[in-house]
mmCIF file of C-alpha atoms in Angstrom:
data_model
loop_
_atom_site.group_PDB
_atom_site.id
_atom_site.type_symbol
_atom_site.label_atom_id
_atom_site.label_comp_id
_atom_site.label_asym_id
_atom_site.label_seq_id
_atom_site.Cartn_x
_atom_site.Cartn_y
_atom_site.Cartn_z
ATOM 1 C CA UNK A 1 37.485 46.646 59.158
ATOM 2 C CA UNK A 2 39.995 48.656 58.205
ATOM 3 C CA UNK A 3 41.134 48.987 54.518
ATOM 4 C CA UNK A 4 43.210 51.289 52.225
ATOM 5 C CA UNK A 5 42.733 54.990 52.282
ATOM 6 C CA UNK A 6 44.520 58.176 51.100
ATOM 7 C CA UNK A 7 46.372 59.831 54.162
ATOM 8 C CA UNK A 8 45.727 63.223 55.097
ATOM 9 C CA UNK A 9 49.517 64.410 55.163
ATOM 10 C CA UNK A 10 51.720 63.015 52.294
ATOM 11 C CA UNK A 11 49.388 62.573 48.752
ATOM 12 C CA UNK A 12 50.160 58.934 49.516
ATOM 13 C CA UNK A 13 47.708 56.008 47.860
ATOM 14 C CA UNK A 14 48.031 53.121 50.066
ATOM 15 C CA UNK A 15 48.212 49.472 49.133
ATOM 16 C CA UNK A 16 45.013 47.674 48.846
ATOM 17 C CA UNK A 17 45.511 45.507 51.994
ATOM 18 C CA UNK A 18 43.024 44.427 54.537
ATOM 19 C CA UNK A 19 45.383 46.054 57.394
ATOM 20 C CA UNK A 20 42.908 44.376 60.099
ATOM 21 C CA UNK A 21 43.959 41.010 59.019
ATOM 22 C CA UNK A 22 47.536 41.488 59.225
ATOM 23 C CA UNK A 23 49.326 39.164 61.734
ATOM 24 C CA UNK A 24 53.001 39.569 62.542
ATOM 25 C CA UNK A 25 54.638 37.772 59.800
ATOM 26 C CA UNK A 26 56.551 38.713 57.047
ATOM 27 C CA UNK A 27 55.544 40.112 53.839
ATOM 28 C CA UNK A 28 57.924 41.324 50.958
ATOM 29 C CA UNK A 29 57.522 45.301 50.239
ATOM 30 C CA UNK A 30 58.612 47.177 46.989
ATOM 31 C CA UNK A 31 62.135 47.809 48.297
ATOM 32 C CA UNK A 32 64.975 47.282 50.806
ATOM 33 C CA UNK A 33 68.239 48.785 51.646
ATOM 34 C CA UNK A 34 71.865 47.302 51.415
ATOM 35 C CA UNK A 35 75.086 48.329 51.425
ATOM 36 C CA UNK A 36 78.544 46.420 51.356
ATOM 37 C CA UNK A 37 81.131 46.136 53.302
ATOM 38 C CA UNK A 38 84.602 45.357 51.603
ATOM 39 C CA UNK A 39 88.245 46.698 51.255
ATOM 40 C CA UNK A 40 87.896 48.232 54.517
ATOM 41 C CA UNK A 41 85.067 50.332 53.903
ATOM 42 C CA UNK A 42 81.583 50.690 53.654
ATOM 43 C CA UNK A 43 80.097 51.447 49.807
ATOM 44 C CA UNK A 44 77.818 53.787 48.893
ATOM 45 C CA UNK A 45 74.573 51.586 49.518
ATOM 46 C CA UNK A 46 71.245 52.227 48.192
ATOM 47 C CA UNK A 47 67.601 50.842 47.469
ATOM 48 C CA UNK A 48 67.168 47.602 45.739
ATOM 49 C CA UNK A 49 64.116 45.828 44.493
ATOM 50 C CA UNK A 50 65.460 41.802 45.075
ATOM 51 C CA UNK A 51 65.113 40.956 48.899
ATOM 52 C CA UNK A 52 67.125 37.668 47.992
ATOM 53 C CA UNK A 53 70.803 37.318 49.598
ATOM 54 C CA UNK A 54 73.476 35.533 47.844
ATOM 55 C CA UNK A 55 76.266 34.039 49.917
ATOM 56 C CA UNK A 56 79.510 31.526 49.432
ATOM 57 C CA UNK A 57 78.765 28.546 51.312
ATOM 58 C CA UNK A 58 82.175 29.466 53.103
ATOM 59 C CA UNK A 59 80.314 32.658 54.232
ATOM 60 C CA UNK A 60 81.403 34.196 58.165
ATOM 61 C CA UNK A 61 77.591 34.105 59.128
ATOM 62 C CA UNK A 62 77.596 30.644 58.068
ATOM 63 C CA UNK A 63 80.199 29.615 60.718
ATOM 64 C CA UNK A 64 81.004 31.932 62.687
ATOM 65 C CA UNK A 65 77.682 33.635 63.785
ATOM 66 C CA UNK A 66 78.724 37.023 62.795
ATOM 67 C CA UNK A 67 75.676 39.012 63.083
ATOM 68 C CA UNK A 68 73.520 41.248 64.575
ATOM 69 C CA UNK A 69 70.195 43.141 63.925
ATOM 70 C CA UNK A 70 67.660 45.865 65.026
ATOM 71 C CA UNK A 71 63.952 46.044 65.190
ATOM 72 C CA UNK A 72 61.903 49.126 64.827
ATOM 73 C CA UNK A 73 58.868 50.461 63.448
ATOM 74 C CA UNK A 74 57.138 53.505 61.193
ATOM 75 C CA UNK A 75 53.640 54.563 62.054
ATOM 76 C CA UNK A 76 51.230 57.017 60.534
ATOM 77 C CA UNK A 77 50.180 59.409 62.848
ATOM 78 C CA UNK A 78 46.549 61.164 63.137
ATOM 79 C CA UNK A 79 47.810 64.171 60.947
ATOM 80 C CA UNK A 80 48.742 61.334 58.183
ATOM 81 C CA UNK A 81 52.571 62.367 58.327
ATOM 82 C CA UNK A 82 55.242 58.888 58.348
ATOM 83 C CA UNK A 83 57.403 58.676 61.435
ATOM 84 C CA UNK A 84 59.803 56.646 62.814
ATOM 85 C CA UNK A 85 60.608 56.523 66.862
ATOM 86 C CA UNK A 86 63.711 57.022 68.240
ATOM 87 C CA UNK A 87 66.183 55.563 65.290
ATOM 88 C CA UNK A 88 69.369 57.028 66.441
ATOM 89 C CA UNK A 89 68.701 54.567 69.416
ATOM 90 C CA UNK A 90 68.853 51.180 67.202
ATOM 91 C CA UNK A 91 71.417 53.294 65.217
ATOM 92 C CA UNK A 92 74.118 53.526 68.605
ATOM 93 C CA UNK A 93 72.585 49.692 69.662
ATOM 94 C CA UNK A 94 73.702 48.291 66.532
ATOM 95 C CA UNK A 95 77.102 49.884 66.247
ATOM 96 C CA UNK A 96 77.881 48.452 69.956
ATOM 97 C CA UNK A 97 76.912 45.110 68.709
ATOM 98 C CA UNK A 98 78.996 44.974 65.998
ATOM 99 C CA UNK A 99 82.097 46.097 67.481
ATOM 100 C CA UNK A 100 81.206 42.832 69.808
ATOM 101 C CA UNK A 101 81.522 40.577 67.786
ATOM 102 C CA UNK A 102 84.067 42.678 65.807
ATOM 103 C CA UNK A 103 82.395 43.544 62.832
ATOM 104 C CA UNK A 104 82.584 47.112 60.901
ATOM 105 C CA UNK A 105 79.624 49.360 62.856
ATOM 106 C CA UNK A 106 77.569 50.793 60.073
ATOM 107 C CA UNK A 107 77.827 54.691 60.785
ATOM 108 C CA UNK A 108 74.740 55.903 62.742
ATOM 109 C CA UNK A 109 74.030 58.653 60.612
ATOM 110 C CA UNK A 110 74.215 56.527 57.453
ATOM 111 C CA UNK A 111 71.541 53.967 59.321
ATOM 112 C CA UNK A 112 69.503 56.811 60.373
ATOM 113 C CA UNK A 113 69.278 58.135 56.979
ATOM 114 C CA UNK A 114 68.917 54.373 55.290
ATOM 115 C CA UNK A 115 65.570 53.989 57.257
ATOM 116 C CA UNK A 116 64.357 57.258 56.358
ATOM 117 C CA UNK A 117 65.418 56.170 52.446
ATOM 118 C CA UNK A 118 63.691 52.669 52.816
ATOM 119 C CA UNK A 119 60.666 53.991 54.871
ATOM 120 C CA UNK A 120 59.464 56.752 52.075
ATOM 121 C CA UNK A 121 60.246 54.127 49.140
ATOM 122 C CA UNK A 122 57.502 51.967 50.985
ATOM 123 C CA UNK A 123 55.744 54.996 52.411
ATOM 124 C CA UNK A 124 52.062 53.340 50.599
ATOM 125 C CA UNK A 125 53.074 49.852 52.717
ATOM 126 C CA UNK A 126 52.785 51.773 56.030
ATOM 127 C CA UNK A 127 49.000 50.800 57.519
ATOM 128 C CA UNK A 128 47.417 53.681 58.165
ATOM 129 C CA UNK A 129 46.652 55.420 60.993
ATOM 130 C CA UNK A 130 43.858 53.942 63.059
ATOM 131 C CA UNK A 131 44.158 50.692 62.068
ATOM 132 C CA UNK A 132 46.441 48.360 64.491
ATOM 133 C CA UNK A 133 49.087 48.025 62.030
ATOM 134 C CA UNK A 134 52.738 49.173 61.506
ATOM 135 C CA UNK A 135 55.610 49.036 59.258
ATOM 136 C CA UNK A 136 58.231 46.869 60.816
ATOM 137 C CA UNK A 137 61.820 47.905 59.998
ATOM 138 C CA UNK A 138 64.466 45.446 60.628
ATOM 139 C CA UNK A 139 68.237 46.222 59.724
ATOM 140 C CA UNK A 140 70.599 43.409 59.643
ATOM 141 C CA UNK A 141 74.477 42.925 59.382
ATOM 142 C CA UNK A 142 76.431 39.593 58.445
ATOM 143 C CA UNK A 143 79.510 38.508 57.331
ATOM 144 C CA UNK A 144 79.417 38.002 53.707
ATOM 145 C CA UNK A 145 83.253 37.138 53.721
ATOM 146 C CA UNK A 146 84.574 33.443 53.575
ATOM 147 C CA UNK A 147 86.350 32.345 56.619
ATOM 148 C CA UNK A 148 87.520 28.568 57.236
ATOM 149 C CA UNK A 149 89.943 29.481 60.306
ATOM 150 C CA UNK A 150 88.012 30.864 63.384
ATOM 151 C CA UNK A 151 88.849 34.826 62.739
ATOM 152 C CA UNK A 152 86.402 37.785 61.353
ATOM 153 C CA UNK A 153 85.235 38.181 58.089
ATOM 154 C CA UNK A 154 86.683 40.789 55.941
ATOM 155 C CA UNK A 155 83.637 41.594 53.695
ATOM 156 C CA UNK A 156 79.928 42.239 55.544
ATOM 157 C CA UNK A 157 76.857 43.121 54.555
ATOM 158 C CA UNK A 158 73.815 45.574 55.641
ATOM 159 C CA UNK A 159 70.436 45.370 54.690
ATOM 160 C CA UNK A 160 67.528 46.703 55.622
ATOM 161 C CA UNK A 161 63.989 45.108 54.998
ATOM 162 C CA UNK A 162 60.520 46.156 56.380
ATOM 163 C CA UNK A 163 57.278 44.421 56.425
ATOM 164 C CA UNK A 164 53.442 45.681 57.383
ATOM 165 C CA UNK A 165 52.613 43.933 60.377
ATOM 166 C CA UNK A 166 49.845 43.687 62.493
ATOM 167 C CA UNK A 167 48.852 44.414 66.376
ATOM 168 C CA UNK A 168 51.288 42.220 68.549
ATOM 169 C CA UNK A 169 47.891 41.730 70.814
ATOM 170 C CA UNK A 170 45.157 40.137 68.700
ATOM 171 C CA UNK A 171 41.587 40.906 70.669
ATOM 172 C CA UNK A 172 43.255 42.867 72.945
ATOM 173 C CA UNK A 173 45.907 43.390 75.718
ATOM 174 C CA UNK A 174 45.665 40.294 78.094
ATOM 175 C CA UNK A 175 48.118 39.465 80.461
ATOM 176 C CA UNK A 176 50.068 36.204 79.555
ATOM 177 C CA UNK A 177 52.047 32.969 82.246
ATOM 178 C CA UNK A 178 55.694 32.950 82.131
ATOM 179 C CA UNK A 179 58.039 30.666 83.735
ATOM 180 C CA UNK A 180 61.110 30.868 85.111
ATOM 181 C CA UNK A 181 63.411 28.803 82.917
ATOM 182 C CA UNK A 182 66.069 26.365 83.890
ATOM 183 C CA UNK A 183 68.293 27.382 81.423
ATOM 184 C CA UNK A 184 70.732 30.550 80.550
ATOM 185 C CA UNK A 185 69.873 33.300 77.897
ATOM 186 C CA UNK A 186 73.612 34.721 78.335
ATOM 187 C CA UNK A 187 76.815 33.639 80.475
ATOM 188 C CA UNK A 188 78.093 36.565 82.418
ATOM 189 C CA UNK A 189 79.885 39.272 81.007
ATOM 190 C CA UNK A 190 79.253 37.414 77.448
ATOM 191 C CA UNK A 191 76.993 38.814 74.507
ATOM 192 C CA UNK A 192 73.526 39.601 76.330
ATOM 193 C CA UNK A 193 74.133 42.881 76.043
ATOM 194 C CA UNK A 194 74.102 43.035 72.286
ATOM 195 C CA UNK A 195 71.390 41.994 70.281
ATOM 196 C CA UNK A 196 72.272 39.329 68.200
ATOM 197 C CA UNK A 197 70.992 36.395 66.530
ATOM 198 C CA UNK A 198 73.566 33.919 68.818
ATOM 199 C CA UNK A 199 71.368 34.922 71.874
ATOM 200 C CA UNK A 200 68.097 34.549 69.974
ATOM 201 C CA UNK A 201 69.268 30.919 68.691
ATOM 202 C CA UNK A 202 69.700 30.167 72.438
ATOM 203 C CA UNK A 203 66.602 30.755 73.670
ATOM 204 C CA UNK A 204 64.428 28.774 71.163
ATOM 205 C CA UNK A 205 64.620 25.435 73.068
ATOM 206 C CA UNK A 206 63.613 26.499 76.161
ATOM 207 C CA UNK A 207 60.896 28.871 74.584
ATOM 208 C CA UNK A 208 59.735 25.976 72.906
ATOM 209 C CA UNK A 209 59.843 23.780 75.655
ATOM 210 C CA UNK A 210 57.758 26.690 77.963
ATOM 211 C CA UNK A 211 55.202 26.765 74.964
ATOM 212 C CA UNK A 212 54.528 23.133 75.613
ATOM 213 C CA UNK A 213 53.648 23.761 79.046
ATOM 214 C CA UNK A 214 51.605 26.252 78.428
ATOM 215 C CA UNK A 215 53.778 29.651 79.326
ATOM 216 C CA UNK A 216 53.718 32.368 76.923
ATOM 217 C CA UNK A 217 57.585 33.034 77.602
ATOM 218 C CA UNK A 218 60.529 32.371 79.884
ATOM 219 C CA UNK A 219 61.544 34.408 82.657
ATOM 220 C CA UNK A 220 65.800 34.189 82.963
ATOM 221 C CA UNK A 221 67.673 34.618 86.203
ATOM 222 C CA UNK A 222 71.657 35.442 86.289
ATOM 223 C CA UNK A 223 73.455 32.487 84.942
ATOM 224 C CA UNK A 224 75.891 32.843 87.929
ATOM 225 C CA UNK A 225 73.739 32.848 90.723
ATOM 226 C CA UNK A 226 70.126 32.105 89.340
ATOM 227 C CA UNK A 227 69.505 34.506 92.272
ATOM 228 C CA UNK A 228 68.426 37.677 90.143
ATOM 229 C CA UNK A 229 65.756 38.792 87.499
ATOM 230 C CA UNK A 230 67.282 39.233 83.825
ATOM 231 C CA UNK A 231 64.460 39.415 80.943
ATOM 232 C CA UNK A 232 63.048 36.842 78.560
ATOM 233 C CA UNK A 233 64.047 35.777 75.639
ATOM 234 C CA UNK A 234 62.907 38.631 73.706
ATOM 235 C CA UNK A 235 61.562 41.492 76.138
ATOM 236 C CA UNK A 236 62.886 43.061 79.177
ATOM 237 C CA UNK A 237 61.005 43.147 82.201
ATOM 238 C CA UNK A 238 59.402 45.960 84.386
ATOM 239 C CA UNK A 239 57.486 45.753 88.139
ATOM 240 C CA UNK A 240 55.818 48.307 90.004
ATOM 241 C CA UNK A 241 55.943 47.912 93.576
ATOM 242 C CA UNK A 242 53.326 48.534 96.651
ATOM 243 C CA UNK A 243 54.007 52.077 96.445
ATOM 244 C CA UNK A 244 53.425 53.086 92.418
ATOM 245 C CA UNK A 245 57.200 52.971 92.019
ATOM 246 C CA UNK A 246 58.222 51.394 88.881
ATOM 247 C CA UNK A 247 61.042 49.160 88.912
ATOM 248 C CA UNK A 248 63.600 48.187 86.489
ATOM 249 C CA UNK A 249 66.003 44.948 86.747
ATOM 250 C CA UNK A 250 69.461 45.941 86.483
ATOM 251 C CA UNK A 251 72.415 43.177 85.184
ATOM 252 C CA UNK A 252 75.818 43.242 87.807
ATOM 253 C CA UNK A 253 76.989 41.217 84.568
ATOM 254 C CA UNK A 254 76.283 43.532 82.207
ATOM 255 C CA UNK A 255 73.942 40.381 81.022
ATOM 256 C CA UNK A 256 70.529 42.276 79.717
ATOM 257 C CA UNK A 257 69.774 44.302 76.224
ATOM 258 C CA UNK A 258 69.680 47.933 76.663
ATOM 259 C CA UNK A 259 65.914 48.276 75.290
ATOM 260 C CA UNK A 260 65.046 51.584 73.319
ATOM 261 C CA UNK A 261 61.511 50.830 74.776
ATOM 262 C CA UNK A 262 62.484 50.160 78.504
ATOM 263 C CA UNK A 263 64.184 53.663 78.134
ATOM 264 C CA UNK A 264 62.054 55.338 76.619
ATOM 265 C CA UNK A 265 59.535 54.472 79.353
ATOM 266 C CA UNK A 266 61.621 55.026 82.286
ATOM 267 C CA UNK A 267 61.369 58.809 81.073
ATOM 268 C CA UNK A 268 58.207 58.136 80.293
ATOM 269 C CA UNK A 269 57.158 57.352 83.945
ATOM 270 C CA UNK A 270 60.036 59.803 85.332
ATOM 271 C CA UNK A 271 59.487 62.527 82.884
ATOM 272 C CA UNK A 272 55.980 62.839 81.979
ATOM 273 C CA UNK A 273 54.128 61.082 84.585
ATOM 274 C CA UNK A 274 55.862 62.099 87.677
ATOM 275 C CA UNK A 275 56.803 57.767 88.591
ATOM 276 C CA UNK A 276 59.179 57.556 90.578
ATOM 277 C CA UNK A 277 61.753 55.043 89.275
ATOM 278 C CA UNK A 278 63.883 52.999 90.902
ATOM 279 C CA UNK A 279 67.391 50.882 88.777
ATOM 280 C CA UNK A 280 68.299 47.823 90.497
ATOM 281 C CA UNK A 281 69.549 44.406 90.720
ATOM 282 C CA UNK A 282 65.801 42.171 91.582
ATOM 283 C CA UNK A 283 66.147 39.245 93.299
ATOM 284 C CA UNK A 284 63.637 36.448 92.294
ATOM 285 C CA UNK A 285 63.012 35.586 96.052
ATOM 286 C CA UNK A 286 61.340 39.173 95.913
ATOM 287 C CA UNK A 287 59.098 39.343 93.051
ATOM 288 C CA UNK A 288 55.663 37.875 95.312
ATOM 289 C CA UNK A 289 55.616 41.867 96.772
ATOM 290 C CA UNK A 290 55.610 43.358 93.366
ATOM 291 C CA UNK A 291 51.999 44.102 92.343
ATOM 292 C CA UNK A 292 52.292 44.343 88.529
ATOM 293 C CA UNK A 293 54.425 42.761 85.690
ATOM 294 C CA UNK A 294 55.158 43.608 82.413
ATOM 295 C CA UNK A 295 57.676 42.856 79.467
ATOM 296 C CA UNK A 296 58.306 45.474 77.044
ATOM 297 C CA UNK A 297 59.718 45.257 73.762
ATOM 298 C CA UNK A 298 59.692 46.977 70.185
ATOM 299 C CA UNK A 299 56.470 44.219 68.942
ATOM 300 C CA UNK A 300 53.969 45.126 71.736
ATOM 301 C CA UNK A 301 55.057 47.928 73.846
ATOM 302 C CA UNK A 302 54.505 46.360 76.889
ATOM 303 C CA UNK A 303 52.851 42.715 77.257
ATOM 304 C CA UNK A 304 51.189 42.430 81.033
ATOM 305 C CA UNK A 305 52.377 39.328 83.036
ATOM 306 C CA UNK A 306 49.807 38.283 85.276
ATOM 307 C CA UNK A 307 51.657 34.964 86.640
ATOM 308 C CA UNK A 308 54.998 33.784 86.891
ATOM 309 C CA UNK A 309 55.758 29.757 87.852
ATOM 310 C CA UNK A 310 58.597 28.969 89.069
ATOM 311 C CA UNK A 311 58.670 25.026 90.335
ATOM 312 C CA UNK A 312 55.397 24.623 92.589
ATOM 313 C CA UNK A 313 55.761 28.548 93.598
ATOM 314 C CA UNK A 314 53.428 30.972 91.580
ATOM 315 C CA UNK A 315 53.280 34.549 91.795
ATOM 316 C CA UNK A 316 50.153 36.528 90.900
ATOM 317 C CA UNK A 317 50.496 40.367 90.521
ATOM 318 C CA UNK A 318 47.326 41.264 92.145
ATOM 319 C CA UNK A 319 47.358 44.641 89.220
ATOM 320 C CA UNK A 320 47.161 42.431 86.280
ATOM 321 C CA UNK A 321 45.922 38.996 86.955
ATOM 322 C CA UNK A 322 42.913 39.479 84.751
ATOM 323 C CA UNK A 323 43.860 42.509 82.698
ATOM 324 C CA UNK A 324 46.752 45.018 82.522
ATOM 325 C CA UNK A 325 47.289 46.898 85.886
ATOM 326 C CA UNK A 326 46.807 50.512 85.890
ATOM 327 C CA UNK A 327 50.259 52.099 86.104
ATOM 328 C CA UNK A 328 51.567 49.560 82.921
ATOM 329 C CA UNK A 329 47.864 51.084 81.349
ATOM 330 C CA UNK A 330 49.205 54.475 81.911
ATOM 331 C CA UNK A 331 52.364 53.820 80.089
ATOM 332 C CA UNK A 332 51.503 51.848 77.529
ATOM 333 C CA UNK A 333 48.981 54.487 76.411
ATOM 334 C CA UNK A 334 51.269 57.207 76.814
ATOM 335 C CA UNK A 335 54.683 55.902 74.420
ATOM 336 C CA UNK A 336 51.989 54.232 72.090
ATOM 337 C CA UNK A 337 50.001 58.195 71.684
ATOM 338 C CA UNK A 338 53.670 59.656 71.728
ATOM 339 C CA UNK A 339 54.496 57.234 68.527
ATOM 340 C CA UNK A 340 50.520 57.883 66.761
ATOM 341 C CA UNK A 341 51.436 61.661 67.369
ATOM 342 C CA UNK A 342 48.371 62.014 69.753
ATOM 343 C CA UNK A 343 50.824 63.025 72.921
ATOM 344 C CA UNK A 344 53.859 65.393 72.426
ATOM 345 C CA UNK A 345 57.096 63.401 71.997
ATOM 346 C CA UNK A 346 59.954 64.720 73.695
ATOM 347 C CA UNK A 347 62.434 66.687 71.773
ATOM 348 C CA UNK A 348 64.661 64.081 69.211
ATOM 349 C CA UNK A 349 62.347 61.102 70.246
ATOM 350 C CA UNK A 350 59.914 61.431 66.463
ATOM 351 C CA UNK A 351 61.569 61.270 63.456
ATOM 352 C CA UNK A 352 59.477 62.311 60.354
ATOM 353 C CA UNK A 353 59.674 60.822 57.303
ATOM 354 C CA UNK A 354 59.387 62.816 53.668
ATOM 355 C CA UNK A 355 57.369 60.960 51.055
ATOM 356 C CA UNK A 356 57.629 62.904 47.496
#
């Protein structure tokens, strides 16, 4: 069981917290970050102890939907230093969602530095290392502004909160059932690009509905031809083929998040472990001569699929029907030692975090 220690980099007293029993839920830390947007520009921002939000009832969000958000996380690596991975990622991500839904992009290297800020302020809430657990950091951006016409807001807010949270995978990585849904994540050429809360809302019906049959998730073809392999509603989605080869679903509609963990494991397998890897539109009709599945997302790294239903047709990827296939193994193993500090990250990919 692991419990509170003092790290071995930063003189850093942890919080007395049974990190083995964390689940992935939300817990209030010391701080958060926010900064407002108004008058055409974005204030000076800082730390703040109140994780409440105050808005008119006339609010854009409220409305209009204005808003989007990021997900990463801070670890404590064998050495005991605080990092973050890859920020300047979620940094870019976010800006191109907000000019999507026309909102004022927070500048990347204020965001970048804001995490840094709100990471060491709640350096002793980051598990440490060994233990499962992370510090989720999730930035947000809204329109604060009242709006009764359909237009933008002229006044937005950012805000960053983080939370300890524990191993996506309780007992273990075990491959899950999706199903291919009969409804649309994201019309073509609309907003499934961006991550934002619009495409989230969508896909809680249908995740719902797949939970009461028993699938772990949803599996989304192209809106316009339900002929092609998207991503779920909150992962996207890697194969490996007959020959090692990993492959990676590409949108012709532009309809699929760019994920800072599918990239970073497309070097991963290109870069480090000599994959090769192949970009391209999927089509459903060809998934049966795939031999491994796997979503990958921020939460878990990469969640193995073992079947996918579709109707009275099921597909069973002969590498992880009863536990992760070797080739997902292999890259989990490698971005999760890259972000515990155990592997060397490529250059720009760890950012460290000083704690006073």
């Amino acid at each position: 069981m692991a419990r509170s220690r003092q790290t071995r980099g930063p003189a850093m007293e942890k919080k007395d917290i049974d990190w083995g029993e964390l689940t992935f839920s939300y817990q209030p830390c010391d701080y958060s970050y926010v900064c407002d947007y108004e008058n055409g520009a974005w204030g000076e921002g800082g730390l703040t102890a109140d994780h409440t939000v105050t808005l008119s009832e006339c609010a854009g969000i409220l409305h209009y939907c204005q808003e989007c958000f990021e997900g990463l996380k801070a670890y404590t690596t064998e050495d005991g230093s605080i990092v973050c991975f890859r920020p300047d990622l979620n940094a870019r991500r976010m800006a191109d969602s907000a000019e999507r839904l026309v909102m004022p992009p927070f500048p990347e290297d204020r965001f970048v530095d804001a995490v840094r800020q709100v990471v060491a302020a709640n350096a002793a809430w980051v598990p440490p290392f060994g233990s499962g657990a992370t510090l989720y950091v999730r930035p947000v951006m809204f329109a604060t502004g009242e709006v009764i016409g359909v237009r933008p807001a002229d006044r937005y807010q950012f805000r960053i909160l983080v939370t300890p949270v524990g191993p996506y995978f309780k007992g273990g990585v075990k491959p899950i059932t999706i199903c291919v849904s009969e409804y649309d994540r994201a019309a073509p050429h609309g907003t499934g690009n961006i991550k934002a809360g619009l495409n989230y809302a969508m896909s809680l019906y249908p995740y719902e509905k797949a939970h009461e049959r028993g699938f772990s998730e949803n599996l989304y073809l192209d809106s316009a031809t339900r002929t092609y392999v998207e991503e779920t509603g909150g992962a996207n989605v890697l194969f490996v083929d007959g020959e090692g080869r990993l492959v990676v679903p590409q949108s012709a509609t532009d309809s699929i998040l760019p994920s800072i963990t599918r990239r970073s494991l497309v070097s991963v397998a290109r870069d480090m472990l000599g994959m090769e890897v192949v970009e391209r539109p999927v089509r459903f009709d060809e998934v049966d001569g795939f031999v491994e599945c796997g979503l990958c997302g921020t939460a878990a790294v990469i969640s193995p699929v073992g079947r996918i239903v579709a109707g009275d047709h099921e597909v069973v990827f002969n590498g992880g029907a009863d536990e992760m296939g070797p080739v997902m193994t292999r890259l989990r193993d490698t971005l999760t030692g890259i972000q515990a500090g155990t592997v060397e990250a490529p250059e720009g990919w760890i950012v460290r975090i000083p704690v006073e």
